Each structure stands twice: as structure tokens, then as C-alpha cells.
Amino acid sequence: MRGFKLIERFKSTQVHALSSSEATSRRNKATIRKLVSKSKFNTTTTTTTTSAVANLVVPLQLPSADSLEHSIEPCLKPINLVEALAELYHRLECCLQSEKASLCVEQLTLLRSLGDQKLLRRCLRAARQNAGDVLSKVVLSAWLRFERREDELEGVSSMDCSGCVLECPKVNLVHGYSPCLINDRCECRCPQGGKQETSTEETQESVCLCLPDEEKDVSFCIGNEEIDCVRWRIAALSDPFKAMLYGGFVESTMRKIDFSRNGICPKGMRAVVLYSRAKRLDLFCPMTVLELLSFANRFCCEEMKAACDARLASIVGSVDDALILIDYGLEEGAPLLVASCLQVLLRELPNSLCNSKAMNVFCSSEGKRRLALVGYDSFLLYYFLSQVAMEESMVSKTTVMLLERLGECATQRWQKALAFHQLGCVLLERKEYKDAQHCFEAAAEAGHVYSVAGVARTKYKQGQPYSAYKLISSIIFEHKPAGWMYQERALYNMGREKGFDLDVATELDPSLSFPYKYRALAKVEEKRIKAGILELDKIIGFKLSPDCIELRARMFIALKDYDSAMRDIRALLTLEPNYITSNEKITGKYLVHLLSHVVQQKSQAECWMQLYEQWSSVDDVGSLAIIHQMLENEPGKSLLEFRQSLLLLRLNCQKAAMRSLRMARNHSSSKQERLIYEGWILYDTGYRDEALARADRSITIQRSFEAYFLKAYVLADTSLDPESASYVIELLEEALKCPSDGLRKGQALNNLGSIYVDCGKFDLAKACYENALAIRHTRAHQGLARVYHQKNQRKAAYDEMTKLIEKAESNASAYEKRSEYCDREMAKVDLDVATQLDPLRTYPYRYRAAVMMDEQKETEAVEELTKAINFKPDLQMLHLRAAFYEALGDLSSALQDCQAALCLDPNHTDTLDLYQRARKLSF
């Protein structure tokens, strides 16, 4: 009976849901049209009143809770990520050198769902470091460059050598594995474009004069011209020539040989003769070398072909060159030339996606077939291309075609799962539901359980909600439950059961944003808008999700709190400058324009004052909004863009932070300033030594606060011995002598105090922190508390952290830190608050688990860690759980956790020690 009623409920509500959403959509479209038309009318009227303008903003309707829908993530999500990572690490330990690069790419694919950009870049660097074939080097090097988005850096050519050996265009074209450190510097600085060519007859003659005299005993006749040659040298070019000139053929006895019908001109034949004697190709123009390549192919001159291939590969310097020469390379089977052309096109991404000729090389089946002729129909190549295309547009035809080619290149199960799942996601976005369903089903057959969510969604879109509900319910029954399963089932559920599923989803994975959005809108529909805002505050407090910020801004507009709405929209535009609202498709910039009529605009001086206020109250979102307004007042101010990047990094918005850094670099007013921003970009993408080199060059040009601070920061990012610590102290002291504002000097004083504490110089550290607090650097309370704790003044340390908590409202890290300075019961209370404010912080879970182990509650301790590991497989938590398993005698589980942790960081010393110990015990 219950099953029958459930089917009836789905049948009865489906039509109403569709008609309701359609009506809502029509109402919203009409409202927005009215809004835009009114706005255009009012902009021509100088007497627009504040209340009239306010009415323009109000019609931005909130969506209904039931109309919300989350996306299927276009990445692999194993049911048991820890098990998958452990198994992968085991294979990495045992594999051949030639297999390592491919396994590192698989590792990148598994870890992508975690969203840690630094972790992904480390996987890419490891893959490039272990690559042996030319194509893999070319693709991975271009991928690393794309992740840094060097295409957005002004004055940087795609074929420039940055100085990092892993990304040097010349090094990429050398076949074979060459072990190198990530920070190894490349001595070459690759020139742009091709080398200067010397192809005149005079040059060829001058070289001929330098060659030893040899008797020319055979002539090749081409038309009316005779080209004299040395018979044995021509015979040495290939076996066919040897057979012709010295074998049983009639040409072996001829003094003159007619060569008119062999597809080579007299100039080309003279080049063949010169090559046979000098073994040089740098004397000829590219067209001549192309003719020699074709000649070498026709007569099996392997040495000459390889030389022509290498020569032509070395002169590809632009997209135009690449598009012309790649056809010759594919036709003549010249792999190095093709690789060089591909390198130019790949390093020009994403711009290459707009070039129809370039995309014809990659997207079409014919293009893939031609690449296969030189062995370049590679999964890795299409993997990179499809990821770039998806970032640019999830619904373009180019993206679809590249993913189709990716599926054709897939050979391993994980490759097939990835290709079909991502193609399914793209087709779902394009509303091609039947084709999307087939792709998701193929991915599920390849072992990817998460793709079943895609199958269910496509069925739901095709009017089969009950079938979708049953499908997800079966997944929950058959597998260990995960947050995404309950989130997905909630879409096909209703009423209390829907709310129950979303609550379970949040409990299993608090990082999922959809449940918060649904609950917030449900409260709005109950006329409790403020309660809805508080619900969104929960996730925005630890995860800056653009869709949640947009929704909160809409709620503030509904409350007519336009100042808060403006703050959120400015923060949103900082994260995504081209943001478009989800329902009405209005740009965020246009919303700022509308709200500017009802929100008082501040001068630059007032903005600076408010920035100090927000900074001292540790309001990072508010600070982002203020800096956005300051950049609106003063566009292209590199100093502000740099501050913006620092805030974004603190908020764990790595992509947005890197974009701000690139903008700061492009807008820098001097070379020494540009070097500083380049140094930060290199440091944040893993090139520590290059970052230090940029800092040194900047200091050489001009001493500045930021140059010294950059150098000190990079050097301090390792365990410091006393000598190194003293040097970092000197650098920070030099930085403080240079001009800067209070915000940055407060940070420098805070860092200096931290190093003094590490060196045991507590009085000097205390002075630094007090000076930082004097210029309103609120976070210095934490450092001062640490000083008191080191002096065994726990009460003073606790009180100092309480001051920080009072100033920085809802700051999870402050509660976490204060827990270190109180008794166990009070610590548990603080850590529970920290988890409530930010469930992604791992220390509270580790502390509670350690307490449980002390109380001999071993099962509860493991469960506490497992609860967090299920949605955030953190290195420290995996290491601690492995230690617990070892203590309990469960060595197989300990080994698995160690392997998963080492997959995240293969150089983590404590985990390596535990792993070796557990392996010995298991034997």
C-alpha cells in the first residue's frame, strides 16, 4: 500500500510542479523585463527618488524552494575515496617508471573532487616530472601553464621559457625520462618564433668550399639541370639508394640518372647533396626542409627524416606556423614536428578553442584519425583539451566533440567512467536528456556509482520521478551512505521526507550547499526571511559559495536591507567577475548599478577607513566588498588587487585569488612591483626557488616592504634552523623599515612575533604582537596568547583569545585556538562551537577522538574521525586514524589509511614512519 501511495504522490505532483515552475518562470521574466525597462527609463530622469529606485530592485523574486536543483558534479566520486587512494598509492609504489606519469594523472582525477588546487597542481607536476614521451611532456607542461593562467599575463608569450625546467618548450621536445627536481631551473630562455634562416645560394656555396674535395661521380638530371653528387654519399642515405646505386639496377652503371619524376626540384636536390656531405639543415629555408622531409619519406632516408623532423619542430613559434606545419607533419608522419605544433596550440589555450582551424585538428573524427597516424590520439591530450573546454563553456558543441573524442581514446575503466560521466554532465546541461542518460549509464557500467545520480536526474527530467527515486534509494541500500545520495534523493521526494533527506545529507557532508539553500527558502516561504538568512550564514561562514551568496543577497533585497545586499553582490563579483544570476540571467555588475541608487556611495578615503574597520573585526567578506568598491573608484590599482588576492587566499578561494594576483601583476606600475607579484604567483603554484629569485631581483632594483616580506614568507615556509630563522627575522625587520600601510605592517609584525616565539624570544615576540594590536591587527591576540602560554600563563592566554572572539564574531579558528588554553570540558565546548561554525576544520575532530582514546572508547574515537574523513579525507586525520588502528591491532586498516594519506602527501615523515612500522608488523 505504501509503495502504491508513493507512486500516486509522484504522479499527482509532477504536473503541478512543472506548471508551477513554468508560471513562476513567466512571472519572473515579466518582472525582470519590467525592471530593466523601468531602469532604462529612470536613468534618463534626473529626479528619480530613492523610493522609486528601491521599487526597481524589489521585483528580483526569490525562487521557490521546490524549484531549486543542484548540478551533477563533472568529476569522479568513488564510493570509498580512502580505499581508492590507498589502492592507487600501492600501484604507484610497485609500478614501472614508464607507468608513473599515467598513474599521477589518475591521482589528479581522483583528487579533483576535493577542490584543492594546490594538491591538483602537485599531481600535475609529479606527472610531468615522470613523463618520458614527448607528447606527455608537451601536454602536461601546457596544463601546468594553463593552471597558472599565464595567457592572462600581459607581455608573456606562450612559447617563452619561464625558467622552470618542467615547463620549458625546448626540454619538452626531448624524448626520454630525465629525473629533475620540481624547482630545477632551465638555463635556456627560449626565443619567440623561429630562428633566423639563411637559405641563399651564396651561403650554400660558402659551406661547400669548406668541405673536402671529393670526386663527383654521378649526376641527377631534373629537367634541364644536372646536380653532381658523390655516389657513395647518396647511397649512404638509405638502403633503397644503396640498392639503386650499387646493386643490380641499371642506375648502378649510369653516370647520369634521370630524376625528373621523383617529386623534387633542382634546388631541393642540391640541398640533398649538401646534406649528404655536411649533415646540416640549418642552411635551408623551411620550405626546402619540408621538401627534404618528403624526399626522405619517399626514399626511406630515416636519418634525414629525423633531422628534418627535429629542424622543423625547432622553428614552430606561432599559431599560424603551427596550423600550417601540422598538416605537413601529419602527412609525412613527422611526430616531433606534430608535437611542436601541438605544443604551440596547447600553450595558447583557452584562446585556441576559438580558432576553427585548430579545433578542426582536435574535434573532428578525421582529425583524431590523422593524429593516430603519429601515435598522438592520446587520452591525456583529449583529457586536457576537454577540461579547458568545460571551464570555458559546459554547453558548447566544441566541449561535446572533445569529450566524444576523449571517450574514443579511453582504454582503462576509470578513463571510460570519466569520459562518459563528463559527457553526460555536459549533455544534461544542454537539455539532451536521452543522450545524457545513455552516457551516465555507460559510466555506471564502468564502475562509477556516482553516475547513477546522473541517470536518475535524466529520468526525472523525462517525467519519471518515481523511477529516479527508486534508483537512488537502491544506491543508498546497496552502498555505504554518502551525503550526495540523500541530497539527490531529496530532489525526488517531498514534504517532511524531503527535509529529512536534506538533514541527513548535511550531517553526512556539511560542505554540500544545496540543503542549506533549500532550508533557507523553505523558511522564506514561511515568512521567516531572517531565519532563512541565518541558515545561509551557516555555510557562507566556512565556504564562500557564489550561489549561496547570491541567494542571501536576494533575501536582503526582500528585506530592503540594500547595504547588506550590495556587500554580498560585491563579494560575489570578486569571486566571479562575470557572474550572471541563476534565474533572470542578469549580470552582477548590473545589480550593483541598480543598488547604487539606494546605497550611499563612499569616497576612497571613507573606503579606506571602513576597510580598517572590517579588517580589525576580521570580517573578510565585508573587506572583499569594500576593496571591490575601491577598485570601482580607482580601476587597475595593483595594490588593491594584491590585497584582494590575500583575502581570497585566506578564504580558501584559490582560483579567484590567483586571478586577482594576475590582475595586480598586469596593472603594476614598475618592474620591481611586477616582480613581486610574479613571485607570489610562482610561490602559490609550487615554484619556490623562482619566487625567491623574483624577490631578490625586485630588491636589487628597489628596497620595498613587499619584496622583503615575500622573501621572508617563502623562506619561513619550511622548518627553520636557528641560522635561517635569524635571516628571516632580518628580512622582516628590513621590511618594517620600508614604507607601507598599517594593514600590511600588522601582518609583518604578527609574522615576526611568530618566529620570535619559535626561537624562544618571548619578550621580543610580545612587543611585536602589542605593536600589531596598536595598529588594529586583531589576529595578533592569537600570537600574544601563544606567548602567555609559553610562559605558563594559561589564564592570560585564555583571556587574550576571548578578546579575539569578542572582536571577531563567529570565528571558528579563535574558538579552536582558545581550547588549547583551558581544561578539557571547556575545551570540548569551544571545539563544539568551532565545528558548528566550520565543520571542515579538522582539529576539533582529532581532539575529540584523542580524548575518547584516552577514555578507552576506541570504537567511538575511530567513528569520530571516520565521520569527518568521509567528507574531508584530511592528511592529519588519516594519519591519526591509522595510529588508532595500529594501537587496536587492525594493521590492514592502518596500512590503508597510511597509503591514502601518502597519496595526499608522499613526503609526510610521520606517516611514512607509521607505514613502515605497520608493514613490518603485518609481515
mmCIF file with all atom_site columns, C-alpha atoms in Angstrom, residues 130-269:
data_model
loop_
_atom_site.group_PDB
_atom_site.id
_atom_site.type_symbol
_atom_site.label_atom_id
_atom_site.label_alt_id
_atom_site.label_comp_id
_atom_site.label_asym_id
_atom_site.label_entity_id
_atom_site.label_seq_id
_atom_site.pdbx_PDB_ins_code
_atom_site.Cartn_x
_atom_site.Cartn_y
_atom_site.Cartn_z
_atom_site.occupancy
_atom_site.B_iso_or_equiv
_atom_site.pdbx_formal_charge
_atom_site.auth_seq_id
_atom_site.auth_comp_id
_atom_site.auth_asym_id
_atom_site.auth_atom_id
_atom_site.pdbx_PDB_model_num
ATOM 1   C CA . ASN A 1 130 ? 57.819 11.311 -14.556 1.00 0.00 ? 130 ASN A CA 1
ATOM 2   C CA . ALA A 1 131 ? 56.792 11.729 -18.199 1.00 0.00 ? 131 ALA A CA 1
ATOM 3   C CA . GLY A 1 132 ? 59.024 10.008 -20.758 1.00 0.00 ? 132 GLY A CA 1
ATOM 4   C CA . ASP A 1 133 ? 57.390 10.518 -24.151 1.00 0.00 ? 133 ASP A CA 1
ATOM 5   C CA . VAL A 1 134 ? 57.314 13.857 -25.947 1.00 0.00 ? 134 VAL A CA 1
ATOM 6   C CA . LEU A 1 135 ? 53.525 14.163 -26.203 1.00 0.00 ? 135 LEU A CA 1
ATOM 7   C CA . SER A 1 136 ? 53.010 13.646 -22.456 1.00 0.00 ? 136 SER A CA 1
ATOM 8   C CA . LYS A 1 137 ? 55.658 16.270 -21.704 1.00 0.00 ? 137 LYS A CA 1
ATOM 9   C CA . VAL A 1 138 ? 54.040 18.732 -24.100 1.00 0.00 ? 138 VAL A CA 1
ATOM 10  C CA . VAL A 1 139 ? 50.522 18.203 -22.722 1.00 0.00 ? 139 VAL A CA 1
ATOM 11  C CA . LEU A 1 140 ? 51.450 18.237 -19.029 1.00 0.00 ? 140 LEU A CA 1
ATOM 12  C CA . SER A 1 141 ? 53.685 21.286 -19.416 1.00 0.00 ? 141 SER A CA 1
ATOM 13  C CA . ALA A 1 142 ? 50.871 23.160 -21.174 1.00 0.00 ? 142 ALA A CA 1
ATOM 14  C CA . TRP A 1 143 ? 48.434 22.011 -18.484 1.00 0.00 ? 143 TRP A CA 1
ATOM 15  C CA . LEU A 1 144 ? 50.665 23.386 -15.729 1.00 0.00 ? 144 LEU A CA 1
ATOM 16  C CA . ARG A 1 145 ? 50.872 26.678 -17.608 1.00 0.00 ? 145 ARG A CA 1
ATOM 17  C CA . PHE A 1 146 ? 47.096 26.773 -18.041 1.00 0.00 ? 146 PHE A CA 1
ATOM 18  C CA . GLU A 1 147 ? 46.518 26.163 -14.328 1.00 0.00 ? 147 GLU A CA 1
ATOM 19  C CA . ARG A 1 148 ? 48.607 29.284 -13.716 1.00 0.00 ? 148 ARG A CA 1
ATOM 20  C CA . ARG A 1 149 ? 46.601 31.017 -16.499 1.00 0.00 ? 149 ARG A CA 1
ATOM 21  C CA . GLU A 1 150 ? 49.672 32.644 -17.991 1.00 0.00 ? 150 GLU A CA 1
ATOM 22  C CA . ASP A 1 151 ? 47.544 33.506 -21.024 1.00 0.00 ? 151 ASP A CA 1
ATOM 23  C CA . GLU A 1 152 ? 46.167 36.338 -18.859 1.00 0.00 ? 152 GLU A CA 1
ATOM 24  C CA . LEU A 1 153 ? 49.609 37.791 -18.132 1.00 0.00 ? 153 LEU A CA 1
ATOM 25  C CA . GLU A 1 154 ? 50.378 40.769 -20.340 1.00 0.00 ? 154 GLU A CA 1
ATOM 26  C CA . GLY A 1 155 ? 53.670 40.724 -22.226 1.00 0.00 ? 155 GLY A CA 1
ATOM 27  C CA . VAL A 1 156 ? 54.189 36.978 -21.824 1.00 0.00 ? 156 VAL A CA 1
ATOM 28  C CA . SER A 1 157 ? 54.397 34.841 -24.966 1.00 0.00 ? 157 SER A CA 1
ATOM 29  C CA . SER A 1 158 ? 53.047 31.309 -24.882 1.00 0.00 ? 158 SER A CA 1
ATOM 30  C CA . MET A 1 159 ? 56.416 29.967 -26.067 1.00 0.00 ? 159 MET A CA 1
ATOM 31  C CA . ASP A 1 160 ? 58.512 31.854 -23.513 1.00 0.00 ? 160 ASP A CA 1
ATOM 32  C CA . CYS A 1 161 ? 60.576 29.727 -21.147 1.00 0.00 ? 161 CYS A CA 1
ATOM 33  C CA . SER A 1 162 ? 59.657 30.738 -17.599 1.00 0.00 ? 162 SER A CA 1
ATOM 34  C CA . GLY A 1 163 ? 62.903 29.302 -16.258 1.00 0.00 ? 163 GLY A CA 1
ATOM 35  C CA . CYS A 1 164 ? 61.235 26.180 -14.792 1.00 0.00 ? 164 CYS A CA 1
ATOM 36  C CA . VAL A 1 165 ? 62.657 23.082 -16.451 1.00 0.00 ? 165 VAL A CA 1
ATOM 37  C CA . LEU A 1 166 ? 59.335 21.211 -16.207 1.00 0.00 ? 166 LEU A CA 1
ATOM 38  C CA . GLU A 1 167 ? 57.681 23.788 -18.451 1.00 0.00 ? 167 GLU A CA 1
ATOM 39  C CA . CYS A 1 168 ? 60.447 24.651 -20.926 1.00 0.00 ? 168 CYS A CA 1
ATOM 40  C CA . PRO A 1 169 ? 59.187 24.258 -24.540 1.00 0.00 ? 169 PRO A CA 1
ATOM 41  C CA . LYS A 1 170 ? 62.589 23.028 -25.742 1.00 0.00 ? 170 LYS A CA 1
ATOM 42  C CA . VAL A 1 171 ? 63.015 20.455 -22.973 1.00 0.00 ? 171 VAL A CA 1
ATOM 43  C CA . ASN A 1 172 ? 59.545 19.073 -23.742 1.00 0.00 ? 172 ASN A CA 1
ATOM 44  C CA . LEU A 1 173 ? 60.649 18.039 -27.240 1.00 0.00 ? 173 LEU A CA 1
ATOM 45  C CA . VAL A 1 174 ? 63.458 15.810 -25.930 1.00 0.00 ? 174 VAL A CA 1
ATOM 46  C CA . HIS A 1 175 ? 62.329 12.185 -25.747 1.00 0.00 ? 175 HIS A CA 1
ATOM 47  C CA . GLY A 1 176 ? 63.040 10.094 -22.665 1.00 0.00 ? 176 GLY A CA 1
ATOM 48  C CA . TYR A 1 177 ? 62.634 10.306 -18.896 1.00 0.00 ? 177 TYR A CA 1
ATOM 49  C CA . SER A 1 178 ? 65.004 12.732 -17.238 1.00 0.00 ? 178 SER A CA 1
ATOM 50  C CA . PRO A 1 179 ? 64.774 12.905 -13.441 1.00 0.00 ? 179 PRO A CA 1
ATOM 51  C CA . CYS A 1 180 ? 64.653 16.501 -12.283 1.00 0.00 ? 180 CYS A CA 1
ATOM 52  C CA . LEU A 1 181 ? 63.508 18.361 -9.224  1.00 0.00 ? 181 LEU A CA 1
ATOM 53  C CA . ILE A 1 182 ? 60.385 20.483 -9.471  1.00 0.00 ? 182 ILE A CA 1
ATOM 54  C CA . ASN A 1 183 ? 62.402 23.604 -8.709  1.00 0.00 ? 183 ASN A CA 1
ATOM 55  C CA . ASP A 1 184 ? 65.216 22.835 -11.171 1.00 0.00 ? 184 ASP A CA 1
ATOM 56  C CA . ARG A 1 185 ? 65.873 25.910 -13.272 1.00 0.00 ? 185 ARG A CA 1
ATOM 57  C CA . CYS A 1 186 ? 66.169 25.771 -17.010 1.00 0.00 ? 186 CYS A CA 1
ATOM 58  C CA . GLU A 1 187 ? 69.216 27.552 -18.365 1.00 0.00 ? 187 GLU A CA 1
ATOM 59  C CA . CYS A 1 188 ? 67.618 28.363 -21.693 1.00 0.00 ? 188 CYS A CA 1
ATOM 60  C CA . ARG A 1 189 ? 65.363 31.296 -22.293 1.00 0.00 ? 189 ARG A CA 1
ATOM 61  C CA . CYS A 1 190 ? 63.506 30.127 -25.388 1.00 0.00 ? 190 CYS A CA 1
ATOM 62  C CA . PRO A 1 191 ? 63.282 32.805 -28.084 1.00 0.00 ? 191 PRO A CA 1
ATOM 63  C CA . GLN A 1 192 ? 59.926 33.654 -29.572 1.00 0.00 ? 192 GLN A CA 1
ATOM 64  C CA . GLY A 1 193 ? 59.315 32.482 -33.088 1.00 0.00 ? 193 GLY A CA 1
ATOM 65  C CA . GLY A 1 194 ? 61.744 30.760 -35.360 1.00 0.00 ? 194 GLY A CA 1
ATOM 66  C CA . LYS A 1 195 ? 65.435 31.250 -35.733 1.00 0.00 ? 195 LYS A CA 1
ATOM 67  C CA . GLN A 1 196 ? 66.924 33.402 -38.401 1.00 0.00 ? 196 GLN A CA 1
ATOM 68  C CA . GLU A 1 197 ? 67.175 31.438 -41.590 1.00 0.00 ? 197 GLU A CA 1
ATOM 69  C CA . THR A 1 198 ? 69.994 31.609 -44.112 1.00 0.00 ? 198 THR A CA 1
ATOM 70  C CA . SER A 1 199 ? 68.988 29.989 -47.345 1.00 0.00 ? 199 SER A CA 1
ATOM 71  C CA . THR A 1 200 ? 70.823 31.846 -50.084 1.00 0.00 ? 200 THR A CA 1
ATOM 72  C CA . GLU A 1 201 ? 72.808 30.042 -52.746 1.00 0.00 ? 201 GLU A CA 1
ATOM 73  C CA . GLU A 1 202 ? 75.875 32.014 -51.677 1.00 0.00 ? 202 GLU A CA 1
ATOM 74  C CA . THR A 1 203 ? 75.689 30.524 -48.171 1.00 0.00 ? 203 THR A CA 1
ATOM 75  C CA . GLN A 1 204 ? 75.409 27.020 -49.547 1.00 0.00 ? 204 GLN A CA 1
ATOM 76  C CA . GLU A 1 205 ? 78.406 27.629 -51.834 1.00 0.00 ? 205 GLU A CA 1
ATOM 77  C CA . SER A 1 206 ? 80.484 29.026 -48.989 1.00 0.00 ? 206 SER A CA 1
ATOM 78  C CA . VAL A 1 207 ? 79.795 25.904 -46.957 1.00 0.00 ? 207 VAL A CA 1
ATOM 79  C CA . CYS A 1 208 ? 80.631 23.731 -49.943 1.00 0.00 ? 208 CYS A CA 1
ATOM 80  C CA . LEU A 1 209 ? 84.009 25.432 -50.180 1.00 0.00 ? 209 LEU A CA 1
ATOM 81  C CA . CYS A 1 210 ? 84.761 24.409 -46.623 1.00 0.00 ? 210 CYS A CA 1
ATOM 82  C CA . LEU A 1 211 ? 84.102 20.750 -47.389 1.00 0.00 ? 211 LEU A CA 1
ATOM 83  C CA . PRO A 1 212 ? 86.911 18.436 -48.590 1.00 0.00 ? 212 PRO A CA 1
ATOM 84  C CA . ASP A 1 213 ? 87.195 17.952 -52.325 1.00 0.00 ? 213 ASP A CA 1
ATOM 85  C CA . GLU A 1 214 ? 85.546 14.725 -53.450 1.00 0.00 ? 214 GLU A CA 1
ATOM 86  C CA . GLU A 1 215 ? 85.121 13.289 -56.898 1.00 0.00 ? 215 GLU A CA 1
ATOM 87  C CA . LYS A 1 216 ? 81.548 13.742 -58.119 1.00 0.00 ? 216 LYS A CA 1
ATOM 88  C CA . ASP A 1 217 ? 80.915 10.514 -59.984 1.00 0.00 ? 217 ASP A CA 1
ATOM 89  C CA . VAL A 1 218 ? 77.171 10.659 -60.600 1.00 0.00 ? 218 VAL A CA 1
ATOM 90  C CA . SER A 1 219 ? 74.699 13.318 -61.713 1.00 0.00 ? 219 SER A CA 1
ATOM 91  C CA . PHE A 1 220 ? 70.941 13.540 -61.106 1.00 0.00 ? 220 PHE A CA 1
ATOM 92  C CA . CYS A 1 221 ? 69.097 15.178 -64.004 1.00 0.00 ? 221 CYS A CA 1
ATOM 93  C CA . ILE A 1 222 ? 65.973 17.160 -63.136 1.00 0.00 ? 222 ILE A CA 1
ATOM 94  C CA . GLY A 1 223 ? 64.541 18.917 -66.140 1.00 0.00 ? 223 GLY A CA 1
ATOM 95  C CA . ASN A 1 224 ? 67.388 20.747 -67.861 1.00 0.00 ? 224 ASN A CA 1
ATOM 96  C CA . GLU A 1 225 ? 69.589 20.843 -64.786 1.00 0.00 ? 225 GLU A CA 1
ATOM 97  C CA . GLU A 1 226 ? 72.252 18.380 -63.658 1.00 0.00 ? 226 GLU A CA 1
ATOM 98  C CA . ILE A 1 227 ? 73.148 18.067 -59.968 1.00 0.00 ? 227 ILE A CA 1
ATOM 99  C CA . ASP A 1 228 ? 76.554 16.485 -59.420 1.00 0.00 ? 228 ASP A CA 1
ATOM 100 C CA . CYS A 1 229 ? 76.882 14.132 -56.440 1.00 0.00 ? 229 CYS A CA 1
ATOM 101 C CA . VAL A 1 230 ? 79.229 11.767 -54.677 1.00 0.00 ? 230 VAL A CA 1
ATOM 102 C CA . ARG A 1 231 ? 77.752 8.326  -55.364 1.00 0.00 ? 231 ARG A CA 1
ATOM 103 C CA . TRP A 1 232 ? 78.736 6.658  -52.087 1.00 0.00 ? 232 TRP A CA 1
ATOM 104 C CA . ARG A 1 233 ? 77.375 9.554  -50.019 1.00 0.00 ? 233 ARG A CA 1
ATOM 105 C CA . ILE A 1 234 ? 73.970 9.410  -51.703 1.00 0.00 ? 234 ILE A CA 1
ATOM 106 C CA . ALA A 1 235 ? 73.983 5.622  -51.313 1.00 0.00 ? 235 ALA A CA 1
ATOM 107 C CA . ALA A 1 236 ? 74.640 6.061  -47.574 1.00 0.00 ? 236 ALA A CA 1
ATOM 108 C CA . LEU A 1 237 ? 71.354 7.971  -47.145 1.00 0.00 ? 237 LEU A CA 1
ATOM 109 C CA . SER A 1 238 ? 69.183 4.828  -47.292 1.00 0.00 ? 238 SER A CA 1
ATOM 110 C CA . ASP A 1 239 ? 69.012 1.167  -48.317 1.00 0.00 ? 239 ASP A CA 1
ATOM 111 C CA . PRO A 1 240 ? 66.922 1.944  -51.459 1.00 0.00 ? 240 PRO A CA 1
ATOM 112 C CA . PHE A 1 241 ? 69.598 4.379  -52.688 1.00 0.00 ? 241 PHE A CA 1
ATOM 113 C CA . LYS A 1 242 ? 72.316 1.877  -51.882 1.00 0.00 ? 242 LYS A CA 1
ATOM 114 C CA . ALA A 1 243 ? 70.490 -0.780 -53.904 1.00 0.00 ? 243 ALA A CA 1
ATOM 115 C CA . MET A 1 244 ? 69.904 1.618  -56.787 1.00 0.00 ? 244 MET A CA 1
ATOM 116 C CA . LEU A 1 245 ? 73.482 2.941  -56.990 1.00 0.00 ? 245 LEU A CA 1
ATOM 117 C CA . TYR A 1 246 ? 75.432 -0.201 -56.069 1.00 0.00 ? 246 TYR A CA 1
ATOM 118 C CA . GLY A 1 247 ? 73.021 -3.077 -56.602 1.00 0.00 ? 247 GLY A CA 1
ATOM 119 C CA . GLY A 1 248 ? 71.817 -4.877 -59.679 1.00 0.00 ? 248 GLY A CA 1
ATOM 120 C CA . PHE A 1 249 ? 69.786 -1.961 -61.046 1.00 0.00 ? 249 PHE A CA 1
ATOM 121 C CA . VAL A 1 250 ? 70.700 -0.240 -64.323 1.00 0.00 ? 250 VAL A CA 1
ATOM 122 C CA . GLU A 1 251 ? 71.370 3.040  -62.423 1.00 0.00 ? 251 GLU A CA 1
ATOM 123 C CA . SER A 1 252 ? 74.402 1.449  -60.767 1.00 0.00 ? 252 SER A CA 1
ATOM 124 C CA . THR A 1 253 ? 76.304 1.703  -64.049 1.00 0.00 ? 253 THR A CA 1
ATOM 125 C CA . MET A 1 254 ? 74.932 5.077  -65.201 1.00 0.00 ? 254 MET A CA 1
ATOM 126 C CA . ARG A 1 255 ? 76.842 8.356  -64.957 1.00 0.00 ? 255 ARG A CA 1
ATOM 127 C CA . LYS A 1 256 ? 73.650 10.388 -65.348 1.00 0.00 ? 256 LYS A CA 1
ATOM 128 C CA . ILE A 1 257 ? 70.350 9.422  -63.763 1.00 0.00 ? 257 ILE A CA 1
ATOM 129 C CA . ASP A 1 258 ? 67.016 10.958 -64.741 1.00 0.00 ? 258 ASP A CA 1
ATOM 130 C CA . PHE A 1 259 ? 65.307 12.107 -61.539 1.00 0.00 ? 259 PHE A CA 1
ATOM 131 C CA . SER A 1 260 ? 62.638 14.334 -63.056 1.00 0.00 ? 260 SER A CA 1
ATOM 132 C CA . ARG A 1 261 ? 59.683 12.225 -61.946 1.00 0.00 ? 261 ARG A CA 1
ATOM 133 C CA . ASN A 1 262 ? 60.563 11.844 -58.277 1.00 0.00 ? 262 ASN A CA 1
ATOM 134 C CA . GLY A 1 263 ? 58.851 14.935 -56.876 1.00 0.00 ? 263 GLY A CA 1
ATOM 135 C CA . ILE A 1 264 ? 61.889 17.047 -56.075 1.00 0.00 ? 264 ILE A CA 1
ATOM 136 C CA . CYS A 1 265 ? 63.073 20.285 -57.676 1.00 0.00 ? 265 CYS A CA 1
ATOM 137 C CA . PRO A 1 266 ? 66.698 21.081 -58.576 1.00 0.00 ? 266 PRO A CA 1
ATOM 138 C CA . LYS A 1 267 ? 67.079 23.322 -55.520 1.00 0.00 ? 267 LYS A CA 1
ATOM 139 C CA . GLY A 1 268 ? 65.811 20.542 -53.297 1.00 0.00 ? 268 GLY A CA 1
ATOM 140 C CA . MET A 1 269 ? 68.175 18.006 -54.868 1.00 0.00 ? 269 MET A CA 1
#
